Coordinates of C-alpha atoms in Angstrom, one line a residue:
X17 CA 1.9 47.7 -177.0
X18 CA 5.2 47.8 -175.7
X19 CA 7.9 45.4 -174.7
X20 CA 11.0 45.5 -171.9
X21 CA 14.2 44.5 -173.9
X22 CA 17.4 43.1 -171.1
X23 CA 20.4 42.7 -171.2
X24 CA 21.8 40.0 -173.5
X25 CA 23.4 36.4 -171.8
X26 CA 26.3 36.7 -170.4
X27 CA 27.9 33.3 -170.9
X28 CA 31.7 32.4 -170.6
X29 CA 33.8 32.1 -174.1
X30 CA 33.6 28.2 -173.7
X31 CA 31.7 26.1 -175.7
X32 CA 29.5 24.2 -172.9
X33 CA 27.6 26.3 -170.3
X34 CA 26.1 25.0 -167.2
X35 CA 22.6 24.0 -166.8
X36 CA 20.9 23.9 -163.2
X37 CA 19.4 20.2 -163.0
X38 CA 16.2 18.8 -161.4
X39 CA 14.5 15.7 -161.4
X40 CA 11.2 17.4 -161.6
X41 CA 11.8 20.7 -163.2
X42 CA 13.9 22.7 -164.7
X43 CA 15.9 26.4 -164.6
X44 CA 16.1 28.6 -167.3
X45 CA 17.5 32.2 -168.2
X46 CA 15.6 35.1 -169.9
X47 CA 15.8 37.3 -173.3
X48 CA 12.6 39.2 -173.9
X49 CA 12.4 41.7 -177.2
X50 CA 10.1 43.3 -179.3
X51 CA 8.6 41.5 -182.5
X52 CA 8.6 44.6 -184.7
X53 CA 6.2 43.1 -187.3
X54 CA 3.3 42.5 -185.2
X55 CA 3.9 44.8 -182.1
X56 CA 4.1 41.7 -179.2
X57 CA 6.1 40.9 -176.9
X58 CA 8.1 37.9 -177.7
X59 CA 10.4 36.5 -174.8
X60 CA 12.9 33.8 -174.8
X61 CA 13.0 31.7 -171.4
X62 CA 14.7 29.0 -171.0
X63 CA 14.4 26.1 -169.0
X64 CA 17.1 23.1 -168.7
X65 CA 17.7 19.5 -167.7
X66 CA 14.4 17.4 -167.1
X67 CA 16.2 14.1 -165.6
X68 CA 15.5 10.5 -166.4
X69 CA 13.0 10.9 -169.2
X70 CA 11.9 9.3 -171.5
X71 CA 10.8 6.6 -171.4
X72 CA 9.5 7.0 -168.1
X73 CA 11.1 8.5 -165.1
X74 CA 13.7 5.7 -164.1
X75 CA 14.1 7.9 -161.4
X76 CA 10.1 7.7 -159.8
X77 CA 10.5 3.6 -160.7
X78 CA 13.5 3.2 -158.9
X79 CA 12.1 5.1 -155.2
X80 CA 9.2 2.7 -155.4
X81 CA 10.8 -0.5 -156.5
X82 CA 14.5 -0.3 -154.9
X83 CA 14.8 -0.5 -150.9
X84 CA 17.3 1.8 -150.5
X85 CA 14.2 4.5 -150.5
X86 CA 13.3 2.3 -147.5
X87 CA 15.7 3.5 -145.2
X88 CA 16.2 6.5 -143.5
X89 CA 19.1 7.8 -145.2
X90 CA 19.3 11.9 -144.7
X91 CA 22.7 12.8 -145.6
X92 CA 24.8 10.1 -147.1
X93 CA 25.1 9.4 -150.6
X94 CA 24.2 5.9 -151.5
X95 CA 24.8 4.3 -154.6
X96 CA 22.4 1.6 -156.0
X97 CA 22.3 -0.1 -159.6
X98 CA 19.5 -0.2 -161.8
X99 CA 17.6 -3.0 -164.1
X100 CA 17.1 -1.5 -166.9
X101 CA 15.5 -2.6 -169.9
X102 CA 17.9 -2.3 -173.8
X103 CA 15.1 0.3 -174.7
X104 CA 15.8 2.6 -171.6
X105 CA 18.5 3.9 -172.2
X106 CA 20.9 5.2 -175.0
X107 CA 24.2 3.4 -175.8
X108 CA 27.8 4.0 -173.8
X109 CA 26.9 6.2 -170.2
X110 CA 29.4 9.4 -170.3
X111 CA 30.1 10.8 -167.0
X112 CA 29.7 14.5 -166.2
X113 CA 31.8 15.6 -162.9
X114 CA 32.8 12.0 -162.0
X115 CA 32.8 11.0 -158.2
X116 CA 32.8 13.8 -155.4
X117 CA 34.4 13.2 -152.4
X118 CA 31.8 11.4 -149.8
X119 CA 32.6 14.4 -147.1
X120 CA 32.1 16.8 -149.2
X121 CA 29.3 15.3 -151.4
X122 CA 27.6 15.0 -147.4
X123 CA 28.0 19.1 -147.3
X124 CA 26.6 20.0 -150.4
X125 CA 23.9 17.5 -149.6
X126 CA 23.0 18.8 -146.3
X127 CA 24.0 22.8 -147.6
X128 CA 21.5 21.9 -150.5
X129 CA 18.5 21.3 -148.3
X130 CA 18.8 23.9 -145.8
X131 CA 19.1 26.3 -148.7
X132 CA 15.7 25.1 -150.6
X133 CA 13.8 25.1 -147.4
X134 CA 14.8 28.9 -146.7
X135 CA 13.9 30.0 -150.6
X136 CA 10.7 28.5 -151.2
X137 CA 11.7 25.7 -153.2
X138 CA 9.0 23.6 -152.5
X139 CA 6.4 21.2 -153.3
X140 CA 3.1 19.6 -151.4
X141 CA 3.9 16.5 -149.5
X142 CA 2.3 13.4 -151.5
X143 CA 1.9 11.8 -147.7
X144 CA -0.1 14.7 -146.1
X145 CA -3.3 14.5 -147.3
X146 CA -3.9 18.5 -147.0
X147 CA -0.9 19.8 -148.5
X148 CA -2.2 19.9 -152.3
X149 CA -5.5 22.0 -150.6
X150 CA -4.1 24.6 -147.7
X151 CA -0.8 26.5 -148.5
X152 CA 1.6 26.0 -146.2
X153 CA 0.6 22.7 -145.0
X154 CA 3.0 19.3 -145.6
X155 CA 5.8 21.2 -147.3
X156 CA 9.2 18.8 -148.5
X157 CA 11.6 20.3 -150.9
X158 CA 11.3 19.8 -154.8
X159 CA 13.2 16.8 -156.0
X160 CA 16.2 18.5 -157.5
X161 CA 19.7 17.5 -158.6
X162 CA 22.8 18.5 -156.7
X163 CA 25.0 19.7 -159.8
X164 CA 24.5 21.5 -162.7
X165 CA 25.2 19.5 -166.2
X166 CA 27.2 20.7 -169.0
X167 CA 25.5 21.7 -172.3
X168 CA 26.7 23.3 -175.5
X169 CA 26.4 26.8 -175.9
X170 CA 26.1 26.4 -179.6
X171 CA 23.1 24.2 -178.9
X172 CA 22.1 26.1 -176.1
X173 CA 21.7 29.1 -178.2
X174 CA 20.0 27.6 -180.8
X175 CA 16.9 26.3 -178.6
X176 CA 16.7 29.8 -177.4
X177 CA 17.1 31.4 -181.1
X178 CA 13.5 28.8 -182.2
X179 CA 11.7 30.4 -179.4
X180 CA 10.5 33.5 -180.9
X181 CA 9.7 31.8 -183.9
X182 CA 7.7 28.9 -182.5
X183 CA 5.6 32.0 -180.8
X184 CA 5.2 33.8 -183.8
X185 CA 4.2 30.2 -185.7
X186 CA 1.5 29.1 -182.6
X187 CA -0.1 32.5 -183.5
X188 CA -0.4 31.8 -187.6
X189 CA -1.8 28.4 -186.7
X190 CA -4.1 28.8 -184.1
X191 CA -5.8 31.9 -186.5
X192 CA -6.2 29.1 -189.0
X193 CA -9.1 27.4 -188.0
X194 CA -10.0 25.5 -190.8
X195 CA -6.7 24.0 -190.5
X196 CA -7.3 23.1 -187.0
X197 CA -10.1 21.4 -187.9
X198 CA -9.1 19.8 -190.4
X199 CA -5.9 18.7 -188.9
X200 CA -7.7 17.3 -186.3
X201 CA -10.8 15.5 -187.6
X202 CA -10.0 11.7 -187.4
X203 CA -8.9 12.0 -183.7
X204 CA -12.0 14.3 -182.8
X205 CA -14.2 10.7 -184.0
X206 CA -12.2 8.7 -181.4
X207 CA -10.9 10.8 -178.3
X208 CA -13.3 12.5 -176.7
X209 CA -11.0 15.2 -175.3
X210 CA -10.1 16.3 -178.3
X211 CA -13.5 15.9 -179.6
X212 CA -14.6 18.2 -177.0
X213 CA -12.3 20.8 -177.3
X214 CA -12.9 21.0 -180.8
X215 CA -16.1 21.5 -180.2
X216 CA -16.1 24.9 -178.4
X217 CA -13.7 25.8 -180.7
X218 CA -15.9 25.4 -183.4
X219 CA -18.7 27.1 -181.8
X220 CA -16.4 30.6 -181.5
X221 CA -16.1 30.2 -184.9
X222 CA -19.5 30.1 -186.0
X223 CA -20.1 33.4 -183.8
X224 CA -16.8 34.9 -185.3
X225 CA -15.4 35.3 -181.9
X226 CA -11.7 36.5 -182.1
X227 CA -9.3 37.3 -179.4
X228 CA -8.4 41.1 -179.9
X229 CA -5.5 40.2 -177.5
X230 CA -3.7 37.3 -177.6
X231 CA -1.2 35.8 -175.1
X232 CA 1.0 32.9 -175.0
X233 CA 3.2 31.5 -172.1
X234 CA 4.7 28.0 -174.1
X235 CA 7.7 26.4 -173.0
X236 CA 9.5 24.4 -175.7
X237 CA 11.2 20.9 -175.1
X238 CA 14.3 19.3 -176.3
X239 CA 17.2 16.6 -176.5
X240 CA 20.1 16.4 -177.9
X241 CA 20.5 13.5 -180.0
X242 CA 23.8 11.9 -178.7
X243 CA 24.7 10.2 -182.3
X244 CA 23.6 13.3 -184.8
X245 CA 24.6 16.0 -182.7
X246 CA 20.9 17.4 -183.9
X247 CA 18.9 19.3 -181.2
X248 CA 15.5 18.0 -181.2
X249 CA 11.9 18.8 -180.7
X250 CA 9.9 17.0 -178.2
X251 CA 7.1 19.0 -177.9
X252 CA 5.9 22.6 -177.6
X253 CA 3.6 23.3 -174.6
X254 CA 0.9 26.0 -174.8
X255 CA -1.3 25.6 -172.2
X256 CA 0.2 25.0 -168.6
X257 CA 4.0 25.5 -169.3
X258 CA 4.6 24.4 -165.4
X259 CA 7.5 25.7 -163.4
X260 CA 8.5 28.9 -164.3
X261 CA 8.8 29.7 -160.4
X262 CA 10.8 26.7 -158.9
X263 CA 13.1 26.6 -161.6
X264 CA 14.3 29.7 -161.7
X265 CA 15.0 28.8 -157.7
X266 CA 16.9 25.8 -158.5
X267 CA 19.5 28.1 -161.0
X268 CA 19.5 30.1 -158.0
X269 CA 20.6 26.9 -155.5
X270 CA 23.2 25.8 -157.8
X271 CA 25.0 29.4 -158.3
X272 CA 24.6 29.3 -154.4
X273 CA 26.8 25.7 -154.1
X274 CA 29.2 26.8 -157.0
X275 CA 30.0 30.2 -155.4
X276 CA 30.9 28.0 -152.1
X277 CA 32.5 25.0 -153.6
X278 CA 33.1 25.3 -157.1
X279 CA 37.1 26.2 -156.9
X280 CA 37.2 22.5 -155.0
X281 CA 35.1 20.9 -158.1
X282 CA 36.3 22.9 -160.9
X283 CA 33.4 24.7 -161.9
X284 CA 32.8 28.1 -162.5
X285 CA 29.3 29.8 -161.6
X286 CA 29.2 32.4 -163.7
X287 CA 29.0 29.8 -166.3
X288 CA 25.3 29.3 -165.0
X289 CA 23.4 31.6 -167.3
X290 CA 21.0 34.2 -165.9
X291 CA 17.5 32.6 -165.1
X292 CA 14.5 35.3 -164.9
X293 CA 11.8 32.8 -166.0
X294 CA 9.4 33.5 -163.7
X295 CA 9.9 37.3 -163.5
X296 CA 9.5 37.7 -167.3
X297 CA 6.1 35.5 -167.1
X298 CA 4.8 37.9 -165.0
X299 CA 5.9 41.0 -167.1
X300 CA 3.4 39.5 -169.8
X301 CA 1.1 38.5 -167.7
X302 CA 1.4 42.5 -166.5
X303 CA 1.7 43.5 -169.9
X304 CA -1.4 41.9 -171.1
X305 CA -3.8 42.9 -168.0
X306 CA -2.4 46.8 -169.1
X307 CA -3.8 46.3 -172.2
X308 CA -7.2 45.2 -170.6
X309 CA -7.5 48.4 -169.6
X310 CA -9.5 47.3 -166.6
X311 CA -7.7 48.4 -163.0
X312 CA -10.5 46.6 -160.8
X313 CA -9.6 43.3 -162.4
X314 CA -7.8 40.6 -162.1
X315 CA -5.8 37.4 -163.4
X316 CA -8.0 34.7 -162.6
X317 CA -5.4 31.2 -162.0
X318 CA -7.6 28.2 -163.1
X319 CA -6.3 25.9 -160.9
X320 CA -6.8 21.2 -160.1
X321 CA -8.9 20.6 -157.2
X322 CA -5.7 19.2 -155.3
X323 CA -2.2 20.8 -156.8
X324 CA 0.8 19.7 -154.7
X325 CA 3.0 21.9 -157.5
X326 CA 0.8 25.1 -156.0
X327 CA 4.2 26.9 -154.9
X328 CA 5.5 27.0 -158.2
X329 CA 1.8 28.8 -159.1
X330 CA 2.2 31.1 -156.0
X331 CA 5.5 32.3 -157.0
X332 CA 4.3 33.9 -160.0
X333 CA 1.5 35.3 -158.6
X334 CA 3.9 36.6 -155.6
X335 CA 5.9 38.3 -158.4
X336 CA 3.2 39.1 -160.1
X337 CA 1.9 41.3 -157.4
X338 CA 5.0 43.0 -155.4
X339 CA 6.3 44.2 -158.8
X340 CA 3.5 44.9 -161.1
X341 CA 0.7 45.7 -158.6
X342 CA -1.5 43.2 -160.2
X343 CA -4.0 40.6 -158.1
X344 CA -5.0 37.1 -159.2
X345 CA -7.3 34.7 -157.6
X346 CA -7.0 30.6 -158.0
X347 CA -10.2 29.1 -158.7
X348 CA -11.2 25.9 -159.7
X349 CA -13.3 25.0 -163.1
X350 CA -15.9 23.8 -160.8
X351 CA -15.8 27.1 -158.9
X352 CA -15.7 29.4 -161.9
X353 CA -19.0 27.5 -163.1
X354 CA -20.7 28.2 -159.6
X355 CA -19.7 31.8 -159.5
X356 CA -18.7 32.9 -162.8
X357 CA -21.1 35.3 -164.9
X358 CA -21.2 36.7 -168.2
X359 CA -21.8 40.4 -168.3
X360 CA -23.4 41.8 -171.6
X361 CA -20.2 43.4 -172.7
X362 CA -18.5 39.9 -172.5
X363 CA -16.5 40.5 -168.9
X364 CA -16.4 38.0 -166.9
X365 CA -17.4 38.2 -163.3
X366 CA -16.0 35.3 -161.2
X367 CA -17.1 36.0 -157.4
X368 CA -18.0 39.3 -158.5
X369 CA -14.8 40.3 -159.7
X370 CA -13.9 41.2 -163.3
X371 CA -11.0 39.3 -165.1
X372 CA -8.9 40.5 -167.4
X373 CA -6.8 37.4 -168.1
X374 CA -7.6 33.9 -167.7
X375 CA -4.2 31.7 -167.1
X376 CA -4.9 27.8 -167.1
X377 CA -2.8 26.2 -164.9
X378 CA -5.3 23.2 -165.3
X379 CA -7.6 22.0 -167.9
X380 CA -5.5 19.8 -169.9
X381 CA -6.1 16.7 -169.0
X382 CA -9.7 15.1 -169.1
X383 CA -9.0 14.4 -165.4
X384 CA -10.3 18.2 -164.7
X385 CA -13.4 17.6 -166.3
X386 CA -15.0 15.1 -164.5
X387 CA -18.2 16.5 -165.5
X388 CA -20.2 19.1 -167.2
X389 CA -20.1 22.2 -165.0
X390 CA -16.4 22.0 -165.4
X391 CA -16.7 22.1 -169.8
X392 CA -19.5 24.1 -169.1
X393 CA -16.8 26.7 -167.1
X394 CA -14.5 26.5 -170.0
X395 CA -17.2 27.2 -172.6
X396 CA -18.0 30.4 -170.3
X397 CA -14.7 31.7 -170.3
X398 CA -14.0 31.5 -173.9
X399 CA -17.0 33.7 -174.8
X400 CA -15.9 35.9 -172.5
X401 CA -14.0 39.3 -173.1
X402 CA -11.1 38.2 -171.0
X403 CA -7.5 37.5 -172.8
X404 CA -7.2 33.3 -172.6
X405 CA -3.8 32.0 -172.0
X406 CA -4.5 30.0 -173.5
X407 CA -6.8 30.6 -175.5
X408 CA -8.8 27.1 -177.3
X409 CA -7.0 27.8 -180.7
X410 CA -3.7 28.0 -178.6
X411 CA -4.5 25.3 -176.8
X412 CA -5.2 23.2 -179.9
X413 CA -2.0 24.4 -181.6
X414 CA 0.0 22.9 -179.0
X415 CA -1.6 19.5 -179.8
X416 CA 0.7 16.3 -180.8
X417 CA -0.9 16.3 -184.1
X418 CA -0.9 19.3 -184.8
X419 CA 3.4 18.5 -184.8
X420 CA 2.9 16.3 -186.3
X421 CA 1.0 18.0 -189.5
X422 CA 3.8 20.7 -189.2
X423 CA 6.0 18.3 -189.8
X424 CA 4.5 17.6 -193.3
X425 CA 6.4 18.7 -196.3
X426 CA 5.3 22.2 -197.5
X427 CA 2.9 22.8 -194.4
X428 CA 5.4 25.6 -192.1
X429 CA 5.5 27.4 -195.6
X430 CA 1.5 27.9 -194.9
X431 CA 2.7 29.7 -192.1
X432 CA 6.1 31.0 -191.9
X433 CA 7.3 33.7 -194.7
X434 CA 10.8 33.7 -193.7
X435 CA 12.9 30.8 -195.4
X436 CA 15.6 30.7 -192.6
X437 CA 13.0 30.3 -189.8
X438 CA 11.4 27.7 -191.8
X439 CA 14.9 26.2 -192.3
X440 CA 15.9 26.4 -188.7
X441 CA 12.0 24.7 -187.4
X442 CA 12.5 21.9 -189.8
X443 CA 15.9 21.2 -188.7
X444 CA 14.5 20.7 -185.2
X445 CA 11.7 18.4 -186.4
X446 CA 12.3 14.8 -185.1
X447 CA 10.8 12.2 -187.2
X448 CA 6.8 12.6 -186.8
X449 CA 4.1 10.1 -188.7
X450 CA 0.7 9.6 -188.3
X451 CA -0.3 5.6 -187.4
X452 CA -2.3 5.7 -191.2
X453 CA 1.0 5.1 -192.6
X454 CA 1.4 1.2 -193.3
X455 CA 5.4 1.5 -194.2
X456 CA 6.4 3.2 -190.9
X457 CA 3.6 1.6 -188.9
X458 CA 5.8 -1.6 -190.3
X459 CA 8.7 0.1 -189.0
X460 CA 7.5 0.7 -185.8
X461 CA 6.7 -3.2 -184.7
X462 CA 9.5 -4.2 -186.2
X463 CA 12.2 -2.2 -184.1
X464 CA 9.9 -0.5 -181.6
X465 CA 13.1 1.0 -179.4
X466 CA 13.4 3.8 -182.6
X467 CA 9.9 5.3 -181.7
X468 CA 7.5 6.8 -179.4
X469 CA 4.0 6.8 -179.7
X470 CA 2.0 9.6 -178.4
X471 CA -1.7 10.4 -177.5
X472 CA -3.1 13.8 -178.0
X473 CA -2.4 14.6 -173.9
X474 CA -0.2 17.2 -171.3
X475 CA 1.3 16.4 -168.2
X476 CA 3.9 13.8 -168.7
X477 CA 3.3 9.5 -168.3
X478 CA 1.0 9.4 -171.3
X479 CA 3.8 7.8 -173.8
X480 CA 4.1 4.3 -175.0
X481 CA 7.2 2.7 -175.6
X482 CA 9.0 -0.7 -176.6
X483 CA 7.8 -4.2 -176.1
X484 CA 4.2 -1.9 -175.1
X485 CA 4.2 0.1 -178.2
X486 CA 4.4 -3.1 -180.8
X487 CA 1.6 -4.2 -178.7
X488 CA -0.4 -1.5 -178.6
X489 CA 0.5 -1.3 -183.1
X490 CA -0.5 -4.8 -183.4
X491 CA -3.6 -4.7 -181.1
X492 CA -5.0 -1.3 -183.3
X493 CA -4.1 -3.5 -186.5
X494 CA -5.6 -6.5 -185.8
X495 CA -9.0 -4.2 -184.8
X496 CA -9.0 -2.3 -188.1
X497 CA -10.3 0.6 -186.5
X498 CA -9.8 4.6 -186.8
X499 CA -8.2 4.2 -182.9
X500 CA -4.9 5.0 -184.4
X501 CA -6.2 8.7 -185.2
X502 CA -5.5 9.1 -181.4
X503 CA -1.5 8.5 -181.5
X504 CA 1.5 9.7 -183.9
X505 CA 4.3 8.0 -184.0
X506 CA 7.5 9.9 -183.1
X507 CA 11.8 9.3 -184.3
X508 CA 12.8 8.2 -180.2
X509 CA 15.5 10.3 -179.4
X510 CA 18.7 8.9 -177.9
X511 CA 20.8 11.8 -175.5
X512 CA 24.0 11.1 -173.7
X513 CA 23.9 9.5 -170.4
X514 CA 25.4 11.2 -167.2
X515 CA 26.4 10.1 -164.0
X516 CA 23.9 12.2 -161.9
X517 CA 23.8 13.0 -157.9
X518 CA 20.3 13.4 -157.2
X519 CA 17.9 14.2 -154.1
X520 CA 14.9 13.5 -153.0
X521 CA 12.7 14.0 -149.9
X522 CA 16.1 14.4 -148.2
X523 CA 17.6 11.2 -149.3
X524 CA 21.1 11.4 -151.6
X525 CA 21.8 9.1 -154.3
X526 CA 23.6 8.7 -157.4
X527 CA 22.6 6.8 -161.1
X528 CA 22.4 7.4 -164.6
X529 CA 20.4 10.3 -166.1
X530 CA 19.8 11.8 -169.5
X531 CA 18.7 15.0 -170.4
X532 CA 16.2 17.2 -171.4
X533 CA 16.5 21.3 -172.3
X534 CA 13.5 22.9 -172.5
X535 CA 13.2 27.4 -173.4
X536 CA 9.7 28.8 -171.7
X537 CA 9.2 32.0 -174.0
X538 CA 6.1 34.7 -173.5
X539 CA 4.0 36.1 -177.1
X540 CA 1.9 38.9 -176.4
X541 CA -0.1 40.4 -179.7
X542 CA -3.1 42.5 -180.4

């Protein structure tokens, strides 16, 4: 099985580097290389600047609750303050780029736009009630911000450097299925998600199914603690890593306005580093349907009912296509329970064709399964033939407790050989504890702006925080139940704040924002 290596980053001698900057997703750069003790492909893409989380996005509240979003404001930058609560925020705001000159903020703006509608980067309009079904159809530009934000290299390097390393420790957990299991037992008795997950991954372990081919497309999250200097794990995402495609546009936008305007602001674009995201996704993808050894089939996109992000999807498939001569087709679980079939050899025939690689783009919340053809679709494809990405071990490894067990004292050593990758993950770890501990339960109620509790889900707006989160302690206290097996509690990270010029559905606006890095990175073993 081989592996592309490119051409190292090519960042200034500085110590900060500029990160492209969205509201709703994120750029990043690529590395990929060749993990010489297990033949896969292990690639390093990075993705950068997820604004105004946590604790939710300021930015969503502030569109539906603040009036400026009421008028009809194109061009012009407006500036509005927020209400926000102690908890929101972290502790003196430092400002990035300061204030741009109205007239020329007005340019960008209006430069900004054209450019995004001309390059596909695009999402489904929320108002137009076909756009998340037909392609094509209600099409507004991806919230994005006008500016990149400066990061530290150092740091920048270092999220990159845990990528390969976080691929090569998904791959020793999720082949540990006891430990799964195990791991995992007191929340399977009281979220029945999880519970059902665990159940069809029990069942390919009782028929020894193994994946001879395994691939992985995660995407690892991160701040950077404004007071410790520490860059820290939020989580690692293996199932779904979402916007490989826009992003890479969006480092494409802000190289654009830079190259035009930076000598007026100061800013230099080739300080932007290289983002191939999207491109390198596909070269696994590629990679892994060569190995299938099948040219008749295909990568089959599992895909929601209604997906307004479906451009981001298409651009990988575009890529996907026009350089590696490889088709997919988006289905639906519901779809791939109607047509799918089993063969005797263990391909799967969806619509009559044969896949080769199964890449969930849905499935990760219990929102896709709103009944049982859909788990009965994702039973069938996991004792298929066909490589999963991901797989259910994957899947499962990518769980919040899961983290959280890694976290544990002597549990990476089950795992990891290599004392300096152990050193490096552990130096990454946030503070992670599971709700059976009394002391930091104590903790938690008592200054609830130092944590955030988690439930085992994806897709963002699932976390609890402040005056909620003591509630929601007390409440699972005073009930004396094993509900607390579905959350961990997490240290709540505290980034610097920047003065942000941000856009949305045409409309300019400055506030506050902090940041959030995050490194995509592709694993491909047999």
């Amino acid at each position: 099985m081989g592996a592309v290596q490119s051409s190292p980053l090519a960042l200034s001698t500085t110590d900060t580097c500029f990160i492209p900057a969205t509201s709703a997703l994120l750029p990043c750069a690529s590395k990929v290389s060749r993990s010489k003790s297990n033949s896969s492909l292990s690639g390093r893409i990075w993705r950068a600047d997820k604004i105004l989380e946590p604790p939710v996005s300021i930015f969503r509240s502030a569109v539906a609750q603040n009036p400026i979003f009421s008028r009809s404001l194109p061009l012009k930058c407006a500036r509005f303050e927020m209400e926000t609560k102690n908890d929101d925020v972290a502790e003196k705001p430092t400002f990035g780029f300061g204030e741009i000159e109205q007239g020329l903020a007005d340019q960008m703006v209006h430069d900004a736009l054209v450019w995004s509608s001309l390059h596909g980067l695009v999402v489904g309009d929320r108002n137009n009630k076909r756009s998340g079904k037909v392609p094509g159809v209600g099409l507004v530009h991806a919230p994005f911000a006008l500016l990149p934000v400066s990061f530290p290299e150092s740091h920048f390097r270092e999220a990159c450097e845990l990528a390969p390393i976080f691929n090569e420790l998904v791959d020793r957990v999720s082949l540990d299925g006891k430990f799964l299991q195990d791991s995992l037992a007191r929340t399977k008795k009281v979220d029945a998600f999880t519970s059902r997950l665990l159940d069809i991954h029990s069942k390919m372990m009782e028929i020894n199914k193994k994946d001879e081919i395994r691939l992985g497309l995660h995407r690892s999250d991160y701040m950077l603690d404004e007071q410790t200097k520490l860059l820290l794990q939020l989580e690692l995402n293996t199932i779904s890593s979402s916007f490989p495609g826009l992003s890479c546009l969006v480092s494409e936008l802000h190289r654009s306005l830079l190259n035009h305007y930076g000598e007026t602001l100061g800013l230099d674009p080739r300080r932007i580093p290289t983002n191939a995201a999207v491109s390198q996704y596909a070269e696994a993808l590629a990679k892994a349907w060569i190995e299938f050894n099948n040219p008749k089939a295909a990568v089959l996109v599992v895909v929601q009912t209604e997906e307004l992000n479906m451009y981001d999807q298409h651009w990988l498939s575009s890529v996907l296509r026009e350089r590696h001569n490889v088709r997919s087709i988006r289905k639906t679980l519901a779809e791939i329970n109607a047509e799918g079939e089993l063969q005797p050899d263990g391909t799967l025939l969806v619509g009559g064709v044969p896949v080769a690689i199964i890449y969930f783009r849905a499935g990760y919340t219990p929102n896709d399964y709103p009944s049982e053809l859909e788990w009965r679709a994702r039973l069938l494809m996991e004792e298929s033939s066909a490589i999963k990405c991901p797989s259910i071990s994957y899947h499962l490894a990518g769980t919040k407790k899961i983290q959280q067990e890694l976290a544990k004292p002597n549990v990476l050593e089950r795992f990891l050989e290599n004392k300096e990758h152990i050193a490096k993950v552990r130096k990454c770890f946030a503070g992670l504890w599971s709700l059976e501990d009394p002391d930091i339960v104590g903790k938690a109620i008592e200054s609830p702006e130092l944590f955030v509790m988690k439930p085992q889900r994806e897709g963002g707006g699932n976390n609890i925080y402040g005056s909620d989160l003591r509630e929601a302690l007390l409440r699972l206290q005073h009930e004396g139940t094993e509900d607390n097996a579905a959350y961990i509690l997490m240290q709540r990270i505290f980034p610097a704040i920047s003065l942000t010029t941000l856009i949305r559905d045409g409309i300019c606006y400055k506030d506050h924002a902090v940041s959030e890095i995050g490194v995509y990175s592709a694993y491909l073993s047999d």
